[in-house]
Coordinates of C-alpha atoms in Angstrom, one line a residue:
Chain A
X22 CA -37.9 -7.4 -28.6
X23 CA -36.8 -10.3 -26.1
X24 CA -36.1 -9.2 -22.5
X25 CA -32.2 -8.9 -22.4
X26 CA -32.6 -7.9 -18.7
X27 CA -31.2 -10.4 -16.1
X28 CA -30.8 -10.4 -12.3
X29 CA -27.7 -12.1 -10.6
X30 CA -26.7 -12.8 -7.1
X31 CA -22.9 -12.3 -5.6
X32 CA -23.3 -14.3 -2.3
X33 CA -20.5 -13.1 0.3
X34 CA -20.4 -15.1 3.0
X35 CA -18.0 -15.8 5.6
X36 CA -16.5 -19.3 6.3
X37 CA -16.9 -22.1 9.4
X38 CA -14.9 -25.4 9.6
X39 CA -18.0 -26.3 9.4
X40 CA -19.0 -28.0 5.8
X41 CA -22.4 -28.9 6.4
X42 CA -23.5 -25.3 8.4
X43 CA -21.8 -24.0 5.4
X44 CA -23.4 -25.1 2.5
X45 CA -26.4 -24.8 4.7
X46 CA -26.3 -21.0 5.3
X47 CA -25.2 -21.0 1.5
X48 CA -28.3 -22.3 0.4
X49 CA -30.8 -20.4 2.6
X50 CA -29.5 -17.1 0.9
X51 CA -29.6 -18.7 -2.6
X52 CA -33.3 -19.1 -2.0
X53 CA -33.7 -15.7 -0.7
X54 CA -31.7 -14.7 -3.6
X55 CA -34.0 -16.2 -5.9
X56 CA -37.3 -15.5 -4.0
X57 CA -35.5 -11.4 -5.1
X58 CA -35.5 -12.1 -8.4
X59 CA -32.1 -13.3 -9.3
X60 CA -31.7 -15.7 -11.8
X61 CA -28.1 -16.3 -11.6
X62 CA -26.3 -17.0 -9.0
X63 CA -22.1 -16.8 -7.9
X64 CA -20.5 -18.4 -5.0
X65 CA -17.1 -17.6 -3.9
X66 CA -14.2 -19.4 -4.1
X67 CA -14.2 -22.7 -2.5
X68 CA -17.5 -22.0 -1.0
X69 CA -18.4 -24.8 1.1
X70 CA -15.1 -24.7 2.9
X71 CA -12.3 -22.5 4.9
X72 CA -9.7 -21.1 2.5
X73 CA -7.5 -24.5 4.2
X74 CA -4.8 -23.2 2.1
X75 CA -3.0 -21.2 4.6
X76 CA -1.6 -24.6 6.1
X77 CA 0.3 -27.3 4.2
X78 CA -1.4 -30.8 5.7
X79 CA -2.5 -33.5 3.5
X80 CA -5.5 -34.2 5.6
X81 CA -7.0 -31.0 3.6
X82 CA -7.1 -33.3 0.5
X83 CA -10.0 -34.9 2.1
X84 CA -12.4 -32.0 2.0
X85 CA -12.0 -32.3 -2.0
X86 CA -15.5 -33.7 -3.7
X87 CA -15.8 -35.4 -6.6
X88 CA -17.7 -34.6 -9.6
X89 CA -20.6 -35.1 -10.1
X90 CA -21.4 -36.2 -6.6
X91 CA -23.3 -35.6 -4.0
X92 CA -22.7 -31.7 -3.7
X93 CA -23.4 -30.9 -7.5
X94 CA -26.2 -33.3 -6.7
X95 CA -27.5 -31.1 -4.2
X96 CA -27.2 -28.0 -6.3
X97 CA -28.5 -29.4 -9.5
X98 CA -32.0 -29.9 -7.5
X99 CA -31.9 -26.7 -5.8
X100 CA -31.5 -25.0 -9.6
X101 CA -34.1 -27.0 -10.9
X102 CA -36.7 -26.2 -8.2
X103 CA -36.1 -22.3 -8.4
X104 CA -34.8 -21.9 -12.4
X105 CA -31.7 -20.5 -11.5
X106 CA -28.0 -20.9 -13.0
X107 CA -25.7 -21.8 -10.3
X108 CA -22.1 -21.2 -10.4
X109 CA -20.3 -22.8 -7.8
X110 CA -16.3 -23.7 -6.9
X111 CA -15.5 -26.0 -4.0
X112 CA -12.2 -28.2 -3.7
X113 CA -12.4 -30.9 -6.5
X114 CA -11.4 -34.4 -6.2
X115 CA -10.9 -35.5 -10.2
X116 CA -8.9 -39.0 -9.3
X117 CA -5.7 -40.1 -6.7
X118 CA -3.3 -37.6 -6.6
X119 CA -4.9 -34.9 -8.9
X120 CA -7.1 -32.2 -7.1
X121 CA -8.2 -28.9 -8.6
X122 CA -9.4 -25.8 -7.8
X123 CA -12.7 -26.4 -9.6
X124 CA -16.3 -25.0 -10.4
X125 CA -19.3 -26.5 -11.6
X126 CA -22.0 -24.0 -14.2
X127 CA -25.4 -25.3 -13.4
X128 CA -28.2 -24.7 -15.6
X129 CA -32.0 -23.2 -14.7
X130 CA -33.3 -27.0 -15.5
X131 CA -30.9 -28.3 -13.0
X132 CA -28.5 -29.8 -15.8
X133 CA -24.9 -30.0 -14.6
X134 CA -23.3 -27.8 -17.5
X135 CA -19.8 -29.1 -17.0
X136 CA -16.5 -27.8 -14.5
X137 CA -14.1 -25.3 -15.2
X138 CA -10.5 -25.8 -12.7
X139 CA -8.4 -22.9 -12.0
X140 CA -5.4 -22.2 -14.6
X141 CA -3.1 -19.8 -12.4
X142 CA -2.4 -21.5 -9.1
X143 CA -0.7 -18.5 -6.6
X144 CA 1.9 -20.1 -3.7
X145 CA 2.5 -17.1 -1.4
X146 CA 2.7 -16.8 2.6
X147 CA -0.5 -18.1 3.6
X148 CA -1.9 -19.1 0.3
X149 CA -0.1 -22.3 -0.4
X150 CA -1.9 -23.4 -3.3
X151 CA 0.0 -24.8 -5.3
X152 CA 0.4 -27.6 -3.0
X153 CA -3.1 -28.6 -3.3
X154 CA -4.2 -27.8 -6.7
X155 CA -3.0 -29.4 -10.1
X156 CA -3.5 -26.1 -12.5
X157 CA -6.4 -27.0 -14.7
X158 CA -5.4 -28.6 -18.3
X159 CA -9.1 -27.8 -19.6
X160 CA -9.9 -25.2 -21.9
X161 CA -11.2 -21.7 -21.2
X162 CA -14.8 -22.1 -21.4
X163 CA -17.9 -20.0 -22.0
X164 CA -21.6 -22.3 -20.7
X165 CA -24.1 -21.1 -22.4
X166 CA -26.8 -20.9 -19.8
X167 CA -30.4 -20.1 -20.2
X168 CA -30.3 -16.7 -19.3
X169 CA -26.7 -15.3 -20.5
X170 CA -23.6 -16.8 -21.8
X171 CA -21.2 -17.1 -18.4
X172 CA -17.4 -16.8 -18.8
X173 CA -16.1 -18.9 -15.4
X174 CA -12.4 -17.9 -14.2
X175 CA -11.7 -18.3 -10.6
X176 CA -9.5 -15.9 -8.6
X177 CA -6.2 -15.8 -9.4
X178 CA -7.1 -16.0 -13.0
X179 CA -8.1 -12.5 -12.4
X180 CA -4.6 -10.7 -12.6
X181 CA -4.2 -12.4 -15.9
X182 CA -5.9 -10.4 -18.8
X183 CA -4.9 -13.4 -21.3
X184 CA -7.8 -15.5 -19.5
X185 CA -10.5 -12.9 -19.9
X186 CA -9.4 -11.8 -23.8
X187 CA -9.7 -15.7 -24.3
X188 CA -12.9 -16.4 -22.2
X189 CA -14.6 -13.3 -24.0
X190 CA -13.6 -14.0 -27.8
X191 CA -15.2 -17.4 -27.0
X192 CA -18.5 -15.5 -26.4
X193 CA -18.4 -14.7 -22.8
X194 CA -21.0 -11.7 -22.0
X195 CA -20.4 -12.5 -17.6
X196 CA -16.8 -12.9 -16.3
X197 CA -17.3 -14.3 -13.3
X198 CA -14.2 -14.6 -10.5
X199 CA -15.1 -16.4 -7.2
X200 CA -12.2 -15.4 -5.2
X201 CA -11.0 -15.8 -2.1
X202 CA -8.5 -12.5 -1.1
X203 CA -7.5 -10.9 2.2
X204 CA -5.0 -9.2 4.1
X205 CA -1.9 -10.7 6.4
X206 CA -1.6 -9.4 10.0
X207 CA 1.6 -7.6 8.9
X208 CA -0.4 -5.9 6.1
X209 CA -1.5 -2.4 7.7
X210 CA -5.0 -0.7 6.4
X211 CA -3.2 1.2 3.8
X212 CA -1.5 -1.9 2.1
X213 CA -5.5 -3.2 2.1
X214 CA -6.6 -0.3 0.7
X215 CA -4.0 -0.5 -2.1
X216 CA -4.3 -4.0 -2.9
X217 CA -8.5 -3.8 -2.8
X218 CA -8.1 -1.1 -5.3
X219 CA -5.6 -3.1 -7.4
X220 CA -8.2 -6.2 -7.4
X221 CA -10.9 -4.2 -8.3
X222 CA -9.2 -2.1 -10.8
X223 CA -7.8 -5.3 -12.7
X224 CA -11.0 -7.1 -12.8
X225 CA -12.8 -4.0 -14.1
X226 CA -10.2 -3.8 -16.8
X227 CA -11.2 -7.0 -17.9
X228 CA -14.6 -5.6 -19.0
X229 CA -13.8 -2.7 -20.3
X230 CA -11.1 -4.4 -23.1
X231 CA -13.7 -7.0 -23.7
X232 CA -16.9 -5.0 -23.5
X233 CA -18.2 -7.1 -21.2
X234 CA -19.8 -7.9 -17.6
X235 CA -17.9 -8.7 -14.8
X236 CA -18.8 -10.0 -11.3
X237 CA -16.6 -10.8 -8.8
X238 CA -17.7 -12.8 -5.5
X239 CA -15.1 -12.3 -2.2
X240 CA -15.4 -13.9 0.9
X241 CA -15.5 -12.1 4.0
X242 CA -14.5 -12.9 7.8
X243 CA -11.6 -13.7 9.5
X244 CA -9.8 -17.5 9.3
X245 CA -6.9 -17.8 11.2
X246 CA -4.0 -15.4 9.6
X247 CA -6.2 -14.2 6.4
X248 CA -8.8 -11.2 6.9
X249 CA -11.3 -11.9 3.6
X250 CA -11.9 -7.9 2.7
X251 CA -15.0 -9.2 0.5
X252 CA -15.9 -6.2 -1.2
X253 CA -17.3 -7.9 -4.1
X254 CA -18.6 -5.8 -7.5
X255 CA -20.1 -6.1 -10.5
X256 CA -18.7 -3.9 -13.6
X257 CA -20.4 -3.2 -16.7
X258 CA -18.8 -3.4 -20.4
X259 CA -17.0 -0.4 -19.9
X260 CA -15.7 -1.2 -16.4
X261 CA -18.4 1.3 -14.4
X262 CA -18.8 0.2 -11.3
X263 CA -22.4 -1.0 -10.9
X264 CA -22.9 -2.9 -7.2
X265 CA -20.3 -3.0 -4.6
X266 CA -20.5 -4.7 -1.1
X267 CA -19.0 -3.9 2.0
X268 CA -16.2 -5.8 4.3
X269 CA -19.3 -8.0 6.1
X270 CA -21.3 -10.6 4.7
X271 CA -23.7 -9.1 2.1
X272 CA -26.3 -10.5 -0.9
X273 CA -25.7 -8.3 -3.8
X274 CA -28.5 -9.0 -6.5
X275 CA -28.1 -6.4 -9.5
X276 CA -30.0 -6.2 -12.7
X277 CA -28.0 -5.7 -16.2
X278 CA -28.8 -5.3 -19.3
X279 CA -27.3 -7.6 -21.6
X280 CA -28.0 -5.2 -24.9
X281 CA -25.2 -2.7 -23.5
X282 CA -22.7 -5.5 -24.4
X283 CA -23.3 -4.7 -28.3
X284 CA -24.1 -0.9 -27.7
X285 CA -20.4 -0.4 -25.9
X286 CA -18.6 -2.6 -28.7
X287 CA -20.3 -0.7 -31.2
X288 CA -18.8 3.1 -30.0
X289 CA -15.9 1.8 -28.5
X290 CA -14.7 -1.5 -31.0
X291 CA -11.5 -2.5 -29.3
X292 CA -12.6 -6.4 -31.1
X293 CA -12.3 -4.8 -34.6
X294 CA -8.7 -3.1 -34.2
X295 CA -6.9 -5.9 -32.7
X296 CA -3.5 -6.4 -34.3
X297 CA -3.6 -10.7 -33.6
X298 CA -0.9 -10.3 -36.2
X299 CA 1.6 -9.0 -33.9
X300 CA 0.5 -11.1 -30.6
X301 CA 2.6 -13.7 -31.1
X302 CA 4.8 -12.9 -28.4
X303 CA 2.7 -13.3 -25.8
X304 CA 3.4 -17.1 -25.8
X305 CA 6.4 -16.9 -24.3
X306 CA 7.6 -16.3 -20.7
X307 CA 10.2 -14.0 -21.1
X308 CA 11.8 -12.2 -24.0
X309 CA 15.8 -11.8 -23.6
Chain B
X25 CA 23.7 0.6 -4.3
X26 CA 22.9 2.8 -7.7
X27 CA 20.2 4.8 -7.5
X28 CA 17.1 3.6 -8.6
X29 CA 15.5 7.1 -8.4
X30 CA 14.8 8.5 -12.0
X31 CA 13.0 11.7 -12.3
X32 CA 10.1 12.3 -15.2
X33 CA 8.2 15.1 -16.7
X34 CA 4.8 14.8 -18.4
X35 CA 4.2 18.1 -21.1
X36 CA 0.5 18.4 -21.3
X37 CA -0.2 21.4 -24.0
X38 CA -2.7 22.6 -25.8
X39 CA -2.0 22.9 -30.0
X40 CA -2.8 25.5 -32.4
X41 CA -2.7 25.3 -35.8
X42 CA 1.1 27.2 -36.1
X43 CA 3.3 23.9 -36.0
X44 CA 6.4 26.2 -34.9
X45 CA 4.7 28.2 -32.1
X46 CA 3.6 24.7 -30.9
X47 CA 7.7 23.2 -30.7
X48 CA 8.6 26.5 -29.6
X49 CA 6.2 26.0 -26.4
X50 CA 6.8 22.5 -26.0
X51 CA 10.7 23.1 -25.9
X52 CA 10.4 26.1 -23.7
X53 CA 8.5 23.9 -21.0
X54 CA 11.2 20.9 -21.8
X55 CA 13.7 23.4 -20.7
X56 CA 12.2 24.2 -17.3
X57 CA 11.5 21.0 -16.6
X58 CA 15.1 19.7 -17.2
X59 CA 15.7 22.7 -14.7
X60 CA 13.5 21.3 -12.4
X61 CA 15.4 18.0 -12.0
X62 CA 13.2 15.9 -15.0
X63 CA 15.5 13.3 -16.7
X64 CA 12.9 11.9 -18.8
X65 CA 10.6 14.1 -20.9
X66 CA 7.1 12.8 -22.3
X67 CA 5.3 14.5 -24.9
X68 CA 1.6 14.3 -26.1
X69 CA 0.5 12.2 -29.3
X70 CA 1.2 14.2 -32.5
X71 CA 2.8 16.9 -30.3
X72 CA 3.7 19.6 -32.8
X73 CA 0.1 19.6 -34.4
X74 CA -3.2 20.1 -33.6
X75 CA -5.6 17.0 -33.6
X76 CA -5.8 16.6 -37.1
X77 CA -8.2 13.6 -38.0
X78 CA -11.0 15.0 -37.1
X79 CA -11.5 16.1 -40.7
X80 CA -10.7 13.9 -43.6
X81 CA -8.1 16.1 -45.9
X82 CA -5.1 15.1 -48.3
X83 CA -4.1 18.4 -47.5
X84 CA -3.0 16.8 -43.9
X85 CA -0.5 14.9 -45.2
X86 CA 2.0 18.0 -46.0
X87 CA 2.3 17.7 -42.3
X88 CA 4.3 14.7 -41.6
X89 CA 8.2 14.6 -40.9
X90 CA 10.8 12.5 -42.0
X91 CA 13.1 10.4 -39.5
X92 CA 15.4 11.4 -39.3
X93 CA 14.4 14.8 -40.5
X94 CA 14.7 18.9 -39.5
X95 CA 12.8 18.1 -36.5
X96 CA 14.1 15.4 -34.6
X97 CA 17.6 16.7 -35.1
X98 CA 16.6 19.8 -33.4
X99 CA 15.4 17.5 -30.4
X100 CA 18.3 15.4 -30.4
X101 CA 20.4 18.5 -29.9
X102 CA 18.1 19.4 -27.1
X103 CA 18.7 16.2 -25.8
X104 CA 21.9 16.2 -25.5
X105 CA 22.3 20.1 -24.2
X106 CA 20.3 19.3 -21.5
X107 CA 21.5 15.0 -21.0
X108 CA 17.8 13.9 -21.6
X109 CA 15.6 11.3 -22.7
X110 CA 12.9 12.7 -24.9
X111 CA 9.9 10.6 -26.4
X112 CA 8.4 12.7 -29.0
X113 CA 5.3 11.5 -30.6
X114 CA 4.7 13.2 -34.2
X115 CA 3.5 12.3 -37.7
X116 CA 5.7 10.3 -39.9
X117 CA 6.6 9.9 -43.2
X118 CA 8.0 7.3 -44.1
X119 CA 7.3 6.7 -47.9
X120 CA 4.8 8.7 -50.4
X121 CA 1.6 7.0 -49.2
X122 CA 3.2 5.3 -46.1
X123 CA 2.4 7.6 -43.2
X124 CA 2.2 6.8 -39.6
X125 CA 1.8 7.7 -36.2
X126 CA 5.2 7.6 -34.7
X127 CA 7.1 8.7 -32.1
X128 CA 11.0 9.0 -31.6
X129 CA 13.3 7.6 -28.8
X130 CA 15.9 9.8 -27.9
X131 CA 19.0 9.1 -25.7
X132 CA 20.4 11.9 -23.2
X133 CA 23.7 11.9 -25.4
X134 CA 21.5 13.1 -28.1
X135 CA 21.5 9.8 -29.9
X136 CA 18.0 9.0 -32.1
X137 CA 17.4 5.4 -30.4
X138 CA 14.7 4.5 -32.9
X139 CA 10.8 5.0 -33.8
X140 CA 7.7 3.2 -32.3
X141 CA 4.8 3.2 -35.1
X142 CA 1.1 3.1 -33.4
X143 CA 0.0 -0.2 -34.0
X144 CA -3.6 -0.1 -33.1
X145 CA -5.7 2.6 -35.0
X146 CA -8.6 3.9 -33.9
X147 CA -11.5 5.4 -36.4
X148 CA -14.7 6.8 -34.9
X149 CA -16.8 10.1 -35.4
X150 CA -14.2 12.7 -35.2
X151 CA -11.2 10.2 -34.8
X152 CA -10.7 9.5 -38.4
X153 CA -7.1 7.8 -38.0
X154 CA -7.5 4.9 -40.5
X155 CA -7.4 7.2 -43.2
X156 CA -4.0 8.7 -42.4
X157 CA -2.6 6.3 -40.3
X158 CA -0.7 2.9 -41.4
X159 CA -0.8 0.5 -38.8
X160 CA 3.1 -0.1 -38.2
X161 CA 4.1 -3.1 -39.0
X162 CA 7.4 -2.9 -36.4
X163 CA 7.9 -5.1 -33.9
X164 CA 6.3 -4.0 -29.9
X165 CA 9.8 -2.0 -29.1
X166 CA 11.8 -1.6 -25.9
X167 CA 14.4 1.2 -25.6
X168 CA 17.3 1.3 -23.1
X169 CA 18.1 4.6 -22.5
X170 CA 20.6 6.2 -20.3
X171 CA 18.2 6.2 -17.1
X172 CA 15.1 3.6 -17.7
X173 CA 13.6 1.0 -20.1
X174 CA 10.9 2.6 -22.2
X175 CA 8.2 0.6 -23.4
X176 CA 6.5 3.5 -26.2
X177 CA 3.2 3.1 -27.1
X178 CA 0.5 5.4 -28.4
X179 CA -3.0 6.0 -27.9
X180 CA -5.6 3.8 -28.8
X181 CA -2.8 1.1 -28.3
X182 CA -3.9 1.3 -24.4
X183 CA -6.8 -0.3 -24.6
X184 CA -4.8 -3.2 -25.6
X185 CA -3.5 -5.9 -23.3
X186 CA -1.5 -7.6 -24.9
X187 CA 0.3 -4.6 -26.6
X188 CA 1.2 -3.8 -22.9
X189 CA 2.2 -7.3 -21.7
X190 CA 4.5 -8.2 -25.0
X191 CA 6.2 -5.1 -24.2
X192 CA 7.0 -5.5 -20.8
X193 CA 8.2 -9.4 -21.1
X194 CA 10.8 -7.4 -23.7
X195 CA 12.0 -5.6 -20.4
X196 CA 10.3 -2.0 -20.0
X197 CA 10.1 -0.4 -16.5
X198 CA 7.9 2.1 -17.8
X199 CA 5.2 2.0 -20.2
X200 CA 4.2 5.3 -22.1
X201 CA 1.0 6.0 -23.6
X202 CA 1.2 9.5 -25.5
X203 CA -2.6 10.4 -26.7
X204 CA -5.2 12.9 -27.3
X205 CA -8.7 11.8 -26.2
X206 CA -11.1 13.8 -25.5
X207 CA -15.1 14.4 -25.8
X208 CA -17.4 15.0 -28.9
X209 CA -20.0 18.1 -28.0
X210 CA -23.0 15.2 -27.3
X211 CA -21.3 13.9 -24.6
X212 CA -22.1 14.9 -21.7
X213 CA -20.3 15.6 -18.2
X214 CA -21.0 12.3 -17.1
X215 CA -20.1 10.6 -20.0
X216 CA -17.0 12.4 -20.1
X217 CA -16.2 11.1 -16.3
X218 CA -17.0 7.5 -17.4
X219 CA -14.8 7.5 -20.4
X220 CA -12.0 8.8 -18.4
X221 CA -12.4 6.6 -15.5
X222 CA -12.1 4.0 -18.0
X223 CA -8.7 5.3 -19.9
X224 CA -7.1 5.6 -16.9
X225 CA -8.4 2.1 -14.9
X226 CA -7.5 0.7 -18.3
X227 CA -3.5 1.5 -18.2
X228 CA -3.2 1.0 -14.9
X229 CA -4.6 -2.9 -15.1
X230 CA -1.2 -2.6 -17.3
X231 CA 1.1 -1.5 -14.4
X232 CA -0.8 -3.9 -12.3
X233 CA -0.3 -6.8 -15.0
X234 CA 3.4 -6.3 -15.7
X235 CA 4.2 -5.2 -12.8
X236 CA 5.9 -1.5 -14.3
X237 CA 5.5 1.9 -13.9
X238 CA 2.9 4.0 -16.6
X239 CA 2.8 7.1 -17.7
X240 CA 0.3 8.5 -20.2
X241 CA 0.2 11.7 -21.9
X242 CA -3.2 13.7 -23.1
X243 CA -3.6 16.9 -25.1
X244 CA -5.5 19.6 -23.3
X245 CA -8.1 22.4 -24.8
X246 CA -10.7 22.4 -27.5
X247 CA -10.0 21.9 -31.1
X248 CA -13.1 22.2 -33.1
X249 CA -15.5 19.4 -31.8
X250 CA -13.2 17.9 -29.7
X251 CA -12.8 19.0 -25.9
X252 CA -9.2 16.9 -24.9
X253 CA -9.1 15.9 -21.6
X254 CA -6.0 16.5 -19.8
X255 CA -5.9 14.1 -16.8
X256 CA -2.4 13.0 -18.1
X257 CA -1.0 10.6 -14.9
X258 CA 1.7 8.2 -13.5
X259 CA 0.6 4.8 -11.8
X260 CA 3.5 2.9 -10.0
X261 CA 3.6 -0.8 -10.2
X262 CA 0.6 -1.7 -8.7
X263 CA -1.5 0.9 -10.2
X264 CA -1.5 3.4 -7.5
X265 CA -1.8 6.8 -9.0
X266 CA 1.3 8.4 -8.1
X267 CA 0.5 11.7 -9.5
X268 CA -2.4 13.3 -12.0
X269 CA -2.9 16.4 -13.4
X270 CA -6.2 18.7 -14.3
X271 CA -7.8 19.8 -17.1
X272 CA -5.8 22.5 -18.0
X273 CA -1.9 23.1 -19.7
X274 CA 0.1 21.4 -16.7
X275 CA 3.6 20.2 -16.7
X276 CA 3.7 17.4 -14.1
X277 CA 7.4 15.7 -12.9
X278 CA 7.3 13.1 -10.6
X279 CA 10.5 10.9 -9.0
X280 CA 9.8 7.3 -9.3
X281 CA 12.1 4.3 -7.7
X282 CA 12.6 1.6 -10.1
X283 CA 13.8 -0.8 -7.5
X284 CA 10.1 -0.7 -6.9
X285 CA 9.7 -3.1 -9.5
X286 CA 11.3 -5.9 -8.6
X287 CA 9.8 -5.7 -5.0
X288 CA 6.2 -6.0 -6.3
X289 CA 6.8 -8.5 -8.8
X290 CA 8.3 -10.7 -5.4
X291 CA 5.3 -10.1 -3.6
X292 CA 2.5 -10.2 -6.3
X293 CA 4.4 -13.2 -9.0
X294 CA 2.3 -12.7 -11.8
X295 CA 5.3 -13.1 -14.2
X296 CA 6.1 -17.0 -12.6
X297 CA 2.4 -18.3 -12.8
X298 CA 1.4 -17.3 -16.5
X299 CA -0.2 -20.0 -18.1
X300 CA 1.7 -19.7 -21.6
X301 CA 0.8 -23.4 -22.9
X302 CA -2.9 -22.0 -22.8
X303 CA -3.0 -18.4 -24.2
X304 CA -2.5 -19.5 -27.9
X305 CA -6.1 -18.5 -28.7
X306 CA -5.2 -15.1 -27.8
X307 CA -3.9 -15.3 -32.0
X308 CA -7.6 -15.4 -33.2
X309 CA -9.6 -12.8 -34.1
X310 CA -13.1 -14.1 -32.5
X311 CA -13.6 -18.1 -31.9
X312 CA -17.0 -19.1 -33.1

């Protein structure tokens, strides 16, 4: 019987303007990470960065990075060394005038797997996004890495169960959603506590109508308006929740067992009963 | 300003096998929640009858109803005495050998709105619903009754996002999920906790998604091998749990504020940012 057992890593880190000291304390925990065993490791959203978002300045459009450059050339080598997948979204500069909300999937031999840019850009007090990022034209995409087949979405993707049916009939057995979420000053504790729960429950939905894992990686701290409530989980296929961190910067490394992906299809086969005949409707925006 | 306020009732019963004795009770409790203020009444899955598919019988069949038929004009008089919406879920049939799992819109002037035929159809140890069941082949329905758009859906259609989402871009403030689930006698107590956890994280990601109000109905008690759940609920538009009840026979009413809607879809836009030039896979059944 092959080993179906893998170890990942949710790093939850707060932010600095900082780049360098960022992707600096970023990388010390990766190795830590993988010096515990983990074998695949998540990033959150924009990782090497503030969420810069909460301002509308074009300067910002210099933090984006190009790729592959000297960042994913960085990580490839740091993969490579340890065996580890790497899944990591910072600001991506793709040519003059079109920036995305990107990630890069790195493989345990250091091979840059390819990029997946964020489909559902949000524009909402303090999260001007759309501003910044063109929504990605690429397909959903599953990488299938050495040790499990990784679904990427990135954050707002999550409220959007299209993108995880999609990622998953393409093979997906980790959902992964880097994220950056928080509260605004004028949202009081109960507000937070409502929209945590609404984040968590969503993204645990995912795996539960796709039988699948799901991880989601939050940042934590506070940048100017935005208090990051990190909180960051993994589900398994039938949305338990397995690992959770706290508000404060945290490693979580959790083992799963890939086998329960066929076991909870098997006694619960949501894939078999779809009606894909009656669907069709979902392609449009509205239905007057 | 209208009033936004509607009031609903959730019947949550136990059956027996004496289909009159089980109207009789569910009318009786209809008519003391109407009493109580309830404008909208919401009855289990296959509410006149005991759980039927756990056994595989022709004899079964001799309890479907024709709609229109004996029965629903008995509810649409109801209806009418008492100026409510009911949404009774019962057997249908339709044709010799076209039987289905259906329920029945009814308008507080008495008025039969229409049916809703469960689309997706479940068919496990002791859920043998393919056998009796035709998968309807109407279209995801929307019903605009006197107080509220109803979105009907039944069952094992839950687990289905994009049975949820189709109906709610056709305009339903609230969804309604009618079932009987329950656990088999090797399942455990914690089992039992993490299949429930599940139903109910599941329709809620579909408040959360659409932005609605949901409200699902369970069968209570034990019915040969099955033990039915109860834990019948209403989740607002962000998938708070507004109100849930026990395990046991328990008629819950609960005031909701439709104007609710329109303020969370402001702050949380998931409707604006869909990404429908990208969901088209979402029509395939797996994509190798």
């Amino acid at each position: 019987m092959p080993d179906t057992n893998i170890s990942i890593a949710l790093i939850q880190l707060s932010c600095s303007e900082d780049r360098d000291a960022n992707i600096s304390k970023t990388i010390k925990h990766i190795k830590d990470a993988a010096q515990n065993g983990a074998q695949i490791i998540l990033l959150q959203e924009l990782f090497n960065t503030i969420y810069f978002c909460q301002t509308v300045d074009e300067e910002n459009f210099n933090l984006a990075q190009s790729i592959p450059g000297p960042l994913t050339d960085q990580l490839c080598e740091l993969a490579k060394e340890l065996e580890i997948v790497i899944v990591a979204p910072f600001f991506e500069r793709r040519a003059a005038g079109i920036y995305h909300n990107s990630l890069v999937v790195i493989d345990a031999d250091g091979t840059l797997m390819g990029t997946y840019r964020k489909k559902h850009i949000p524009d909402d007090p303090g999260f001007h996004e759309k501003f910044y990022f063109t929504p990605g034209d690429d397909e959903y995409r599953v990488f299938d890495t050495k040790y499990v087949k990784i679904g990427p979405l990135i954050c707002w993707d999550q409220w959007y169960p299209e993108a995880a049916r999609i990622t998953a009939l393409k093979g997906a057995e980790l959902l992964v959603y880097p994220t950056a979420i928080g509260t605004l000053p004028d949202e009081d504790e109960s507000m937070g506590q409502e929209f945590l729960e609404a984040w968590q429950v969503m993204q645990r939905s995912h795996a539960i109508a796709n039988g699948c894992f799901v991880a989601a990686v939050n940042r934590t701290g506070q940048e100017n308006n935005i208090n990051f409530w990190g909180h960051s989980f993994v589900a398994g296929p039938f949305g338990q929740m397995l690992v959770e961190a706290g508000r404060e910067e945290e490693i979580l490394i959790k083992e799963i067992d890939l086998s329960n992906i066929e076991t909870q299809r098997q006694e619960w086969p949501f894939f078999r009963d779809r009606r894909i005949d009656t669907y069709k409707p979902i392609l449009k925006r509205f239905i007057d």
